[in-house]
């Protein structure tokens, strides 16, 4: 039976939540993201440390001029970054094909944006999302290095 955790957090907490989740990885992190707002300096440092420990990081994102520099930094760190329009529709991360977390943005409110995070600790679900969603999009996506160079 899958462990499912639902959490509602402020948009401001997204980088810390991302780092905390990434730190659980021992072999691979697969990310689809519509923006790179989660990739602050601390998160980039966390990713660099994980890559140096042998964790493979694959990212499919949606390109925007505001993300050009972050994408360059991610590539320089050793992450594989690709671009695909589908990334504009969703945001999720798979850790070691054992856990998957979806971040669902709530509609804008007058005061603050929030995300609902749905974490599923289930290998079968994680493998299915990786195989049928992430891998299919990753295969079609364009190498980001061609776009940001």
Short mmCIF file of C-alpha atoms in Angstrom, two decimals:
data_model
loop_
_atom_site.label_atom_id
_atom_site.label_comp_id
_atom_site.label_asym_id
_atom_site.label_seq_id
_atom_site.Cartn_x
_atom_site.Cartn_y
_atom_site.Cartn_z
CA UNK A 1 0.00 0.00 0.00
CA UNK A 2 1.31 3.42 -0.95
CA UNK A 3 2.12 6.08 1.60
CA UNK A 4 0.46 9.28 0.43
CA UNK A 5 1.13 12.61 2.11
CA UNK A 6 -0.67 15.82 1.15
CA UNK A 7 0.77 19.13 2.26
CA UNK A 8 -0.19 22.73 1.53
CA UNK A 9 2.69 25.17 1.68
CA UNK A 10 3.45 28.74 0.78
CA UNK A 11 5.19 29.35 -2.53
CA UNK A 12 8.07 30.86 -0.53
CA UNK A 13 8.80 27.44 0.99
CA UNK A 14 9.14 25.67 -2.37
CA UNK A 15 12.98 25.86 -2.60
CA UNK A 16 13.44 24.39 0.90
CA UNK A 17 10.88 21.65 0.26
CA UNK A 18 12.64 20.84 -3.01
CA UNK A 19 16.04 20.58 -1.27
CA UNK A 20 14.68 18.40 1.51
CA UNK A 21 13.16 16.01 -0.99
CA UNK A 22 16.29 15.91 -3.16
CA UNK A 23 18.49 15.00 -0.20
CA UNK A 24 16.68 11.65 0.02
CA UNK A 25 18.12 10.55 -3.34
CA UNK A 26 20.91 8.02 -3.61
CA UNK A 27 20.97 7.33 -7.36
CA UNK A 28 18.65 9.46 -9.52
CA UNK A 29 16.38 12.50 -9.51
CA UNK A 30 13.99 13.15 -12.40
CA UNK A 31 12.22 16.50 -12.53
CA UNK A 32 9.59 18.05 -14.77
CA UNK A 33 9.07 21.71 -14.01
CA UNK A 34 7.19 24.62 -15.53
CA UNK A 35 9.60 27.15 -14.02
CA UNK A 36 12.90 27.16 -12.18
CA UNK A 37 11.83 29.28 -9.19
CA UNK A 38 12.80 26.42 -6.86
CA UNK A 39 16.44 26.55 -8.01
CA UNK A 40 17.83 29.09 -5.56
CA UNK A 41 21.53 29.14 -4.56
CA UNK A 42 21.07 26.67 -1.69
CA UNK A 43 19.21 24.23 -3.92
CA UNK A 44 21.93 24.48 -6.57
CA UNK A 45 24.53 23.72 -3.87
CA UNK A 46 22.48 20.70 -2.76
CA UNK A 47 22.30 19.47 -6.35
CA UNK A 48 26.04 19.96 -6.83
CA UNK A 49 26.75 17.89 -3.69
CA UNK A 50 24.39 15.15 -4.87
CA UNK A 51 25.94 15.05 -8.35
CA UNK A 52 29.40 14.75 -6.75
CA UNK A 53 28.09 11.75 -4.78
CA UNK A 54 27.04 10.12 -8.05
CA UNK A 55 23.35 11.04 -8.12
CA UNK A 56 22.16 11.54 -11.70
CA UNK A 57 19.85 14.56 -12.11
CA UNK A 58 17.60 14.84 -15.17
CA UNK A 59 15.38 17.88 -15.66
CA UNK A 60 12.77 18.73 -18.27
CA UNK A 61 11.68 22.34 -18.08
CA UNK A 62 9.87 24.97 -20.00
CA UNK A 63 12.14 27.63 -21.43
CA UNK A 64 11.68 31.30 -20.69
CA UNK A 65 14.17 34.16 -20.84
CA UNK A 66 14.00 34.41 -17.04
CA UNK A 67 15.23 30.81 -16.71
CA UNK A 68 18.23 31.07 -19.08
CA UNK A 69 20.84 31.70 -16.35
CA UNK A 70 19.50 29.01 -14.00
CA UNK A 71 19.51 26.47 -16.84
CA UNK A 72 23.14 27.37 -17.61
CA UNK A 73 24.04 26.88 -13.94
CA UNK A 74 22.28 23.51 -13.78
CA UNK A 75 24.14 22.29 -16.87
CA UNK A 76 27.43 23.54 -15.43
CA UNK A 77 26.73 21.59 -12.21
CA UNK A 78 26.34 18.40 -14.23
CA UNK A 79 22.57 18.05 -14.46
CA UNK A 80 21.05 16.97 -17.76
CA UNK A 81 18.56 19.67 -18.72
CA UNK A 82 16.11 19.43 -21.60
CA UNK A 83 13.24 21.63 -22.74
CA UNK A 84 9.71 20.61 -23.69
CA UNK A 85 6.40 22.49 -23.87
CA UNK A 86 4.65 19.80 -21.76
CA UNK A 87 6.68 21.01 -18.81
CA UNK A 88 4.44 24.07 -18.78
CA UNK A 89 1.55 21.90 -17.65
CA UNK A 90 2.97 20.05 -14.67
CA UNK A 91 5.56 19.91 -11.93
CA UNK A 92 6.82 16.72 -10.33
CA UNK A 93 9.97 15.03 -9.05
CA UNK A 94 10.84 11.34 -8.86
CA UNK A 95 13.45 10.15 -6.37
CA UNK A 96 15.26 6.86 -7.05
CA UNK A 97 12.10 5.49 -8.72
CA UNK A 98 10.74 5.02 -5.18
CA UNK A 99 8.93 8.27 -4.46
CA UNK A 100 7.17 10.85 -6.57
CA UNK A 101 5.95 14.27 -5.48
CA UNK A 102 3.58 16.42 -7.48
CA UNK A 103 3.39 20.17 -6.84
CA UNK A 104 0.07 21.66 -7.80
CA UNK A 105 -0.17 25.42 -7.80
CA UNK A 106 -3.34 26.85 -6.39
CA UNK A 107 -4.94 29.80 -8.17
CA UNK A 108 -3.42 33.14 -7.34
CA UNK A 109 -4.90 34.82 -4.31
CA UNK A 110 -4.66 38.50 -3.41
CA UNK A 111 -2.12 37.72 -0.68
CA UNK A 112 0.07 34.77 -1.58
CA UNK A 113 0.47 31.77 -3.88
CA UNK A 114 0.36 28.29 -2.40
CA UNK A 115 1.25 24.82 -3.61
CA UNK A 116 -0.33 21.56 -2.70
CA UNK A 117 2.30 18.83 -2.59
CA UNK A 118 1.24 15.23 -3.03
CA UNK A 119 3.99 12.80 -2.07
CA UNK A 120 3.57 9.13 -2.96
CA UNK A 121 6.01 6.70 -1.41
CA UNK A 122 5.37 3.77 -3.68
CA UNK A 123 7.87 2.14 -6.03
CA UNK A 124 5.26 0.87 -8.48
CA UNK A 125 3.64 4.29 -8.85
CA UNK A 126 7.01 6.02 -9.12
CA UNK A 127 8.25 3.62 -11.78
CA UNK A 128 5.02 4.02 -13.75
CA UNK A 129 5.22 7.83 -13.68
CA UNK A 130 8.88 7.64 -14.70
CA UNK A 131 8.31 5.19 -17.54
CA UNK A 132 5.11 6.55 -19.05
CA UNK A 133 5.42 10.26 -18.34
CA UNK A 134 8.98 11.36 -17.57
CA UNK A 135 10.92 9.06 -19.90
CA UNK A 136 8.56 9.67 -22.82
CA UNK A 137 8.88 13.44 -22.50
CA UNK A 138 12.62 13.34 -21.78
CA UNK A 139 13.15 11.35 -24.98
CA UNK A 140 11.33 13.98 -27.07
CA UNK A 141 12.72 17.04 -25.30
CA UNK A 142 15.35 19.33 -26.80
CA UNK A 143 18.78 19.62 -25.21
CA UNK A 144 18.80 22.90 -23.28
CA UNK A 145 22.48 23.52 -24.03
CA UNK A 146 21.55 24.30 -27.66
CA UNK A 147 19.07 26.95 -26.56
CA UNK A 148 20.95 28.71 -23.75
CA UNK A 149 24.44 28.76 -25.29
#
